[in-house]
């Protein structure tokens, strides 16, 4: 597992743990649609953890569904996941945020190409705190 993968896996788990503590998910009388969303989120975590390629399509679908069905809960899920899954998720990100994530990806790619170690979290912190 790479630092990049571990970082995003932890964000998925954190997002899930944040969501299950909120209405409608923490309600005893949650409806089937809400239960299904949580099941899909848990399945996404499992697929991502296992490096299954389908996790990216599932993640894109689930993040877009989060925005549409539970907009009040979007702040509980890291923005990094919207960038990671891309596609329709990018419609929910402002241009300046997309630009910073692009820069971060370029830094990571440069480090990988030159065989250098890359601390994803440290680079992300530096890049996002300068704006």
Coordinates of N, CA, C and O in Angstrom, one line a residue:
X1 N 0.8 -1.2 0.0 CA 0.0 0.0 0.0 C 0.9 1.2 0.0 O 1.8 1.3 0.8
X2 N 0.6 2.2 -0.9 CA 1.4 3.4 -0.9 C 0.8 4.4 0.1 O -0.3 4.3 0.6
X3 N 1.6 5.4 0.4 CA 1.2 6.5 1.3 C -0.1 7.1 0.7 O -1.0 7.5 1.4
X4 N -0.1 7.3 -0.6 CA -1.2 7.9 -1.3 C -2.5 7.1 -1.1 O -3.5 7.6 -0.8
X5 N -2.3 5.8 -1.3 CA -3.5 4.9 -1.1 C -4.0 4.8 0.3 O -5.2 4.9 0.6
X6 N -3.0 4.7 1.2 CA -3.4 4.7 2.7 C -4.0 6.0 3.1 O -5.0 6.0 3.8
X7 N -3.5 7.1 2.6 CA -4.1 8.4 2.9 C -5.6 8.4 2.5 O -6.5 8.8 3.3
X8 N -5.9 8.0 1.3 CA -7.3 8.1 0.8 C -8.1 7.0 1.4 O -9.3 7.3 1.7
X9 N -7.6 5.9 1.7 CA -8.4 4.8 2.4 C -8.8 5.4 3.8 O -9.9 5.2 4.2
X10 N -7.9 6.0 4.5 CA -8.2 6.6 5.8 C -9.3 7.7 5.7 O -10.2 7.8 6.5
X11 N -9.2 8.5 4.6 CA -10.3 9.5 4.4 C -11.6 8.9 4.1 O -12.6 9.4 4.6
X12 N -11.6 7.8 3.4 CA -12.9 7.1 3.2 C -13.5 6.5 4.5 O -14.7 6.7 4.8
X13 N -12.6 5.9 5.3 CA -13.1 5.4 6.6 C -13.6 6.5 7.5 O -14.6 6.4 8.2
X14 N -12.8 7.6 7.5 CA -13.2 8.8 8.3 C -14.6 9.4 7.9 O -15.4 9.7 8.7
X15 N -14.7 9.5 6.5 CA -16.0 10.0 6.0 C -17.2 9.1 6.4 O -18.2 9.6 6.8
X16 N -17.0 7.8 6.3 CA -18.0 6.8 6.7 C -18.3 7.0 8.1 O -19.5 7.1 8.5
X17 N -17.3 7.0 9.0 CA -17.5 7.2 10.4 C -18.2 8.5 10.8 O -19.0 8.5 11.7
X18 N -17.9 9.5 10.0 CA -18.6 10.8 10.3 C -20.1 10.7 9.9 O -20.9 11.2 10.6
X19 N -20.3 10.1 8.8 CA -21.7 10.0 8.3 C -22.6 9.2 9.2 O -23.8 9.5 9.4
X20 N -22.1 8.0 9.7 CA -23.0 7.2 10.5 C -23.4 7.8 11.8 O -24.4 7.3 12.4
X21 N -22.8 8.9 12.2 CA -23.2 9.6 13.4 C -24.2 10.6 13.2 O -24.7 11.3 14.1
X22 N -24.6 10.9 11.9 CA -25.5 11.9 11.6 C -26.9 11.4 11.1 O -27.0 10.3 10.7
X23 N -27.9 12.3 11.3 CA -29.2 12.0 10.7 C -29.1 12.0 9.2 O -28.3 12.8 8.7
X24 N -29.7 11.2 8.4 CA -30.6 10.2 8.8 C -30.0 8.8 9.2 O -30.7 7.9 9.5
X25 N -28.7 8.8 9.1 CA -28.1 7.5 9.2 C -28.0 6.9 10.6 O -28.0 5.7 10.8
X26 N -28.1 7.8 11.6 CA -28.0 7.3 13.0 C -29.4 7.0 13.6 O -29.5 6.7 14.8
X27 N -30.4 7.2 12.8 CA -31.8 7.0 13.3 C -32.2 5.6 13.3 O -31.8 4.8 12.3
X28 N -32.9 5.1 14.3 CA -33.3 3.7 14.3 C -34.3 3.4 13.2 O -34.5 2.3 12.8
X29 N -35.0 4.5 12.8 CA -36.0 4.2 11.7 C -35.6 4.8 10.4 O -36.3 5.3 9.6
X30 N -34.3 4.6 10.1 CA -33.7 5.1 8.8 C -34.4 4.2 7.7 O -34.6 3.0 7.9
X31 N -34.6 4.9 6.6 CA -35.3 4.1 5.5 C -34.3 3.3 4.7 O -33.1 3.4 4.9
X32 N -34.8 2.5 3.8 CA -34.0 1.6 3.1 C -33.0 2.3 2.2 O -31.9 1.8 1.9
X33 N -33.3 3.4 1.6 CA -32.4 4.2 0.8 C -31.2 4.6 1.5 O -30.1 4.5 1.0
X34 N -31.4 5.1 2.8 CA -30.3 5.5 3.6 C -29.4 4.4 4.0 O -28.2 4.5 3.9
X35 N -30.0 3.3 4.3 CA -29.3 2.0 4.7 C -28.5 1.6 3.5 O -27.3 1.2 3.6
X36 N -29.1 1.6 2.3 CA -28.4 1.2 1.1 C -27.2 2.1 0.8 O -26.1 1.6 0.4
X37 N -27.3 3.4 1.0 CA -26.2 4.3 0.8 C -25.0 3.9 1.7 O -23.9 3.9 1.3
X38 N -25.3 3.7 3.0 CA -24.2 3.3 3.9 C -23.6 1.9 3.5 O -22.4 1.7 3.6
X39 N -24.4 1.0 3.0 CA -23.9 -0.3 2.6 C -23.0 -0.1 1.4 O -21.9 -0.7 1.3
X40 N -23.4 0.8 0.5 CA -22.5 1.0 -0.7 C -21.2 1.7 -0.3 O -20.2 1.5 -0.9
X41 N -21.3 2.6 0.7 CA -20.1 3.3 1.2 C -19.2 2.3 1.8 O -17.9 2.3 1.5
X42 N -19.7 1.4 2.6 CA -18.8 0.3 3.2 C -18.2 -0.6 2.1 O -17.1 -0.9 2.2
X43 N -19.0 -0.9 1.1 CA -18.5 -1.7 0.0 C -17.4 -1.0 -0.7 O -16.4 -1.6 -1.2
X44 N -17.6 0.3 -0.9 CA -16.5 1.2 -1.6 C -15.2 1.1 -0.8 O -14.2 0.9 -1.4
X45 N -15.3 1.2 0.5 CA -14.1 1.2 1.4 C -13.4 -0.2 1.2 O -12.2 -0.2 1.0
X46 N -14.2 -1.2 1.2 CA -13.6 -2.6 1.0 C -13.0 -2.7 -0.4 O -11.9 -3.3 -0.5
X47 N -13.7 -2.3 -1.4 CA -13.1 -2.4 -2.8 C -11.9 -1.5 -2.9 O -10.9 -2.0 -3.6
X48 N -11.8 -0.3 -2.4 CA -10.7 0.5 -2.4 C -9.5 -0.1 -1.7 O -8.4 -0.1 -2.2
X49 N -9.8 -0.7 -0.5 CA -8.8 -1.3 0.3 C -8.1 -2.5 -0.5 O -6.9 -2.7 -0.3
X50 N -8.9 -3.2 -1.2 CA -8.5 -4.3 -2.0 C -7.9 -4.0 -3.4 O -7.6 -4.8 -4.2
X51 N -7.8 -2.7 -3.7 CA -7.3 -2.2 -4.9 C -8.1 -2.6 -6.1 O -7.6 -2.8 -7.2
X52 N -9.4 -2.7 -6.0 CA -10.3 -3.2 -7.1 C -10.5 -1.9 -8.0 O -10.9 -0.9 -7.5
X53 N -10.2 -2.1 -9.3 CA -10.4 -0.9 -10.2 C -11.8 -0.3 -10.2 O -12.0 0.9 -10.4
X54 N -12.8 -1.2 -9.9 CA -14.2 -0.7 -9.9 C -14.5 0.3 -8.8 O -15.4 1.1 -8.8
X55 N -13.6 0.4 -7.8 CA -13.7 1.3 -6.7 C -13.8 2.8 -7.2 O -14.5 3.6 -6.6
X56 N -13.1 3.1 -8.3 CA -13.1 4.5 -8.8 C -14.4 4.8 -9.3 O -14.9 5.9 -9.1
X57 N -15.0 3.9 -10.1 CA -16.4 4.2 -10.6 C -17.4 4.3 -9.5 O -18.3 5.2 -9.5
X58 N -17.3 3.4 -8.6 CA -18.2 3.3 -7.4 C -18.1 4.6 -6.6 O -19.0 5.2 -6.1
X59 N -16.8 5.0 -6.4 CA -16.6 6.2 -5.6 C -17.1 7.5 -6.2 O -17.7 8.3 -5.6
X60 N -16.9 7.6 -7.6 CA -17.5 8.7 -8.3 C -19.0 8.7 -8.1 O -19.6 9.8 -7.8
X61 N -19.6 7.6 -8.3 CA -21.1 7.5 -8.2 C -21.5 7.9 -6.8 O -22.5 8.7 -6.6
X62 N -20.9 7.4 -5.8 CA -21.3 7.6 -4.4 C -21.1 9.0 -3.9 O -21.9 9.6 -3.2
X63 N -20.0 9.7 -4.4 CA -19.7 11.1 -4.0 C -20.8 12.0 -4.6 O -21.3 12.9 -4.0
X64 N -21.1 11.7 -5.9 CA -22.2 12.5 -6.6 C -23.5 12.2 -5.9 O -24.3 13.2 -5.7
X65 N -23.8 11.0 -5.5 CA -25.0 10.7 -4.8 C -25.1 11.4 -3.4 O -26.1 11.9 -3.0
X66 N -24.0 11.5 -2.8 CA -23.9 12.2 -1.5 C -24.3 13.7 -1.7 O -25.1 14.2 -0.9
X67 N -23.7 14.3 -2.7 CA -24.0 15.7 -3.0 C -25.5 15.9 -3.3 O -26.2 16.8 -2.8
X68 N -26.1 15.0 -4.1 CA -27.5 15.2 -4.5 C -28.4 14.8 -3.4 O -29.4 15.5 -3.2
X69 N -28.2 13.8 -2.6 CA -29.1 13.3 -1.6 C -28.9 13.9 -0.2 O -29.9 14.0 0.5
X70 N -27.7 14.2 0.1 CA -27.4 14.6 1.5 C -26.4 15.8 1.4 O -25.4 15.8 2.0
X71 N -26.8 16.9 0.8 CA -25.9 18.1 0.6 C -25.5 18.6 1.9 O -24.3 19.1 2.0
X72 N -26.3 18.5 3.0 CA -25.9 19.1 4.3 C -24.8 18.3 4.9 O -24.1 18.8 5.8
X73 N -24.5 17.1 4.4 CA -23.5 16.2 5.0 C -22.2 16.2 4.2 O -21.2 15.6 4.6
X74 N -22.2 16.9 3.0 CA -21.0 16.9 2.2 C -19.7 17.4 3.0 O -18.6 16.8 2.8
X75 N -19.8 18.4 3.8 CA -18.6 18.8 4.5 C -18.0 17.7 5.5 O -16.8 17.9 5.9
X76 N -18.7 16.6 5.7 CA -18.2 15.6 6.5 C -17.3 14.6 5.8 O -16.6 13.7 6.4
X77 N -17.2 14.8 4.5 CA -16.3 13.9 3.6 C -15.2 14.8 3.0 O -15.5 15.9 2.5
X78 N -14.0 14.3 3.1 CA -12.9 15.1 2.6 C -13.0 15.4 1.1 O -13.4 14.5 0.3
X79 N -12.6 16.6 0.8 CA -12.6 17.0 -0.6 C -11.7 16.2 -1.5 O -11.9 16.1 -2.7
X80 N -10.6 15.7 -0.8 CA -9.7 14.9 -1.6 C -10.3 13.7 -2.3 O -9.9 13.3 -3.4
X81 N -11.4 13.2 -1.7 CA -12.1 12.1 -2.3 C -12.8 12.5 -3.6 O -12.9 11.7 -4.6
X82 N -13.3 13.7 -3.7 CA -13.9 14.2 -4.9 C -12.9 14.2 -6.0 O -13.1 13.9 -7.2
X83 N -11.7 14.7 -5.7 CA -10.6 14.7 -6.7 C -10.1 13.3 -7.0 O -9.9 13.0 -8.2
X84 N -10.0 12.5 -6.1 CA -9.5 11.1 -6.3 C -10.4 10.4 -7.3 O -10.0 9.7 -8.2
X85 N -11.8 10.5 -7.1 CA -12.7 9.8 -7.9 C -13.0 10.5 -9.2 O -13.4 9.9 -10.2
X86 N -12.8 11.8 -9.3 CA -12.8 12.5 -10.5 C -14.2 12.5 -11.2 O -15.2 12.3 -10.6
X87 N -14.2 12.6 -12.5 CA -15.4 12.5 -13.3 C -16.4 13.6 -12.9 O -16.1 14.7 -12.8
X88 N -17.6 13.1 -12.7 CA -18.7 14.0 -12.2 C -18.4 14.7 -10.9 O -18.9 15.8 -10.7
X89 N -17.6 14.1 -10.1 CA -17.2 14.8 -8.8 C -16.6 16.1 -9.0 O -16.7 17.0 -8.2
X90 N -15.9 16.3 -10.1 CA -15.2 17.5 -10.4 C -16.1 18.7 -10.6 O -15.8 19.9 -10.4
X91 N -17.4 18.4 -10.9 CA -18.4 19.5 -11.1 C -18.7 20.1 -9.7 O -19.3 21.2 -9.7
X92 N -18.4 19.4 -8.6 CA -18.7 19.9 -7.3 C -17.5 20.6 -6.7 O -17.5 20.9 -5.5
X93 N -16.4 20.9 -7.5 CA -15.2 21.5 -7.0 C -14.9 22.8 -7.7 O -15.0 22.9 -8.9
X94 N -14.6 23.9 -6.9 CA -14.2 25.1 -7.6 C -12.9 25.0 -8.3 O -12.0 24.1 -8.0
X95 N -12.7 25.8 -9.3 CA -11.5 25.8 -10.2 C -10.2 25.9 -9.4 O -9.2 25.2 -9.7
X96 N -10.2 26.7 -8.4 CA -8.9 26.9 -7.6 C -8.6 25.6 -6.8 O -7.4 25.3 -6.7
X97 N -9.6 24.9 -6.3 CA -9.3 23.7 -5.6 C -8.8 22.6 -6.6 O -7.8 21.9 -6.3
X98 N -9.4 22.5 -7.8 CA -8.9 21.6 -8.8 C -7.5 21.9 -9.1 O -6.6 21.0 -9.3
X99 N -7.1 23.2 -9.3 CA -5.8 23.6 -9.6 C -4.8 23.1 -8.6 O -3.7 22.6 -8.9
X100 N -5.1 23.2 -7.3 CA -4.2 22.8 -6.2 C -4.0 21.3 -6.2 O -2.9 20.8 -6.1
X101 N -5.1 20.6 -6.5 CA -5.0 19.1 -6.6 C -4.2 18.7 -7.8 O -3.4 17.7 -7.7
X102 N -4.3 19.4 -8.9 CA -3.5 19.1 -10.1 C -2.0 19.3 -9.8 O -1.1 18.5 -10.1
X103 N -1.7 20.4 -9.1 CA -0.3 20.7 -8.7 C 0.2 19.6 -7.8 O 1.4 19.1 -7.9
X104 N -0.6 19.1 -6.9 CA -0.2 18.1 -5.9 C 0.1 16.8 -6.7 O 1.1 16.1 -6.5
X105 N -0.8 16.4 -7.7 CA -0.5 15.2 -8.5 C 0.7 15.4 -9.3 O 1.5 14.4 -9.5
X106 N 1.0 16.6 -9.8 CA 2.2 16.8 -10.6 C 3.5 16.6 -9.7 O 4.5 16.0 -10.1
X107 N 3.4 17.1 -8.5 CA 4.6 16.9 -7.6 C 4.8 15.4 -7.3 O 5.9 15.0 -7.2
X108 N 3.7 14.7 -7.1 CA 3.8 13.3 -6.8 C 4.4 12.5 -8.0 O 5.2 11.7 -7.8
X109 N 3.9 12.9 -9.2 CA 4.4 12.2 -10.4 C 5.9 12.5 -10.6 O 6.6 11.6 -10.9
X110 N 6.3 13.7 -10.4 CA 7.7 14.1 -10.5 C 8.6 13.3 -9.5 O 9.6 12.8 -9.9
X111 N 8.1 13.1 -8.3 CA 8.9 12.4 -7.3 C 9.0 10.9 -7.7 O 10.0 10.3 -7.6
X112 N 7.8 10.3 -8.2 CA 7.8 8.9 -8.5 C 8.7 8.7 -9.7 O 9.4 7.7 -9.8
X113 N 8.7 9.6 -10.7 CA 9.5 9.5 -11.9 C 11.0 9.5 -11.6 O 11.8 8.8 -12.2
X114 N 11.4 10.3 -10.6 CA 12.8 10.4 -10.2 C 13.2 9.5 -9.1 O 14.3 9.5 -8.7
X115 N 12.3 8.6 -8.7 CA 12.6 7.6 -7.7 C 12.7 8.2 -6.3 O 13.3 7.5 -5.4
X116 N 12.2 9.4 -6.1 CA 12.3 10.0 -4.8 C 11.1 9.6 -3.9 O 10.0 9.4 -4.4
X117 N 11.4 9.6 -2.6 CA 10.2 9.4 -1.7 C 9.4 10.6 -1.7 O 9.8 11.7 -1.9
X118 N 8.1 10.4 -1.5 CA 7.1 11.5 -1.6 C 6.2 11.4 -0.4 O 5.5 10.4 -0.3
X119 N 6.2 12.4 0.5 CA 5.3 12.5 1.6 C 4.0 13.2 1.2 O 4.0 14.4 1.1
X120 N 3.0 12.5 0.8 CA 1.8 13.0 0.2 C 1.2 14.0 1.2 O 0.8 15.1 0.8
X121 N 1.0 13.6 2.4 CA 0.3 14.5 3.4 C 1.1 15.8 3.6 O 0.5 16.9 3.6
X122 N 2.4 15.7 3.7 CA 3.2 16.9 3.9 C 3.1 17.9 2.7 O 3.0 19.1 2.9
X123 N 3.2 17.3 1.5 CA 3.1 18.1 0.3 C 1.7 18.7 0.2 O 1.6 19.9 -0.2
X124 N 0.7 18.0 0.5 CA -0.7 18.5 0.5 C -0.8 19.6 1.5 O -1.4 20.7 1.2
X125 N -0.3 19.4 2.7 CA -0.5 20.5 3.7 C 0.2 21.8 3.3 O -0.3 22.8 3.4
X126 N 1.4 21.6 2.7 CA 2.2 22.8 2.3 C 1.4 23.5 1.1 O 1.2 24.7 1.2
X127 N 0.9 22.8 0.2 CA 0.3 23.4 -1.0 C -1.0 24.0 -0.6 O -1.4 25.1 -1.1
X128 N -1.8 23.4 0.2 CA -3.1 23.9 0.5 C -3.1 25.0 1.6 O -4.0 25.8 1.7
X129 N -2.1 25.1 2.4 CA -2.0 26.1 3.4 C -1.4 27.4 2.8 O -1.4 28.4 3.5
X130 N -0.8 27.4 1.6 CA -0.3 28.6 1.1 C -1.3 29.5 0.4 O -1.0 30.5 -0.1
X131 N -2.5 29.0 0.3 CA -3.6 29.7 -0.4 C -4.6 30.3 0.7 O -4.9 29.7 1.6

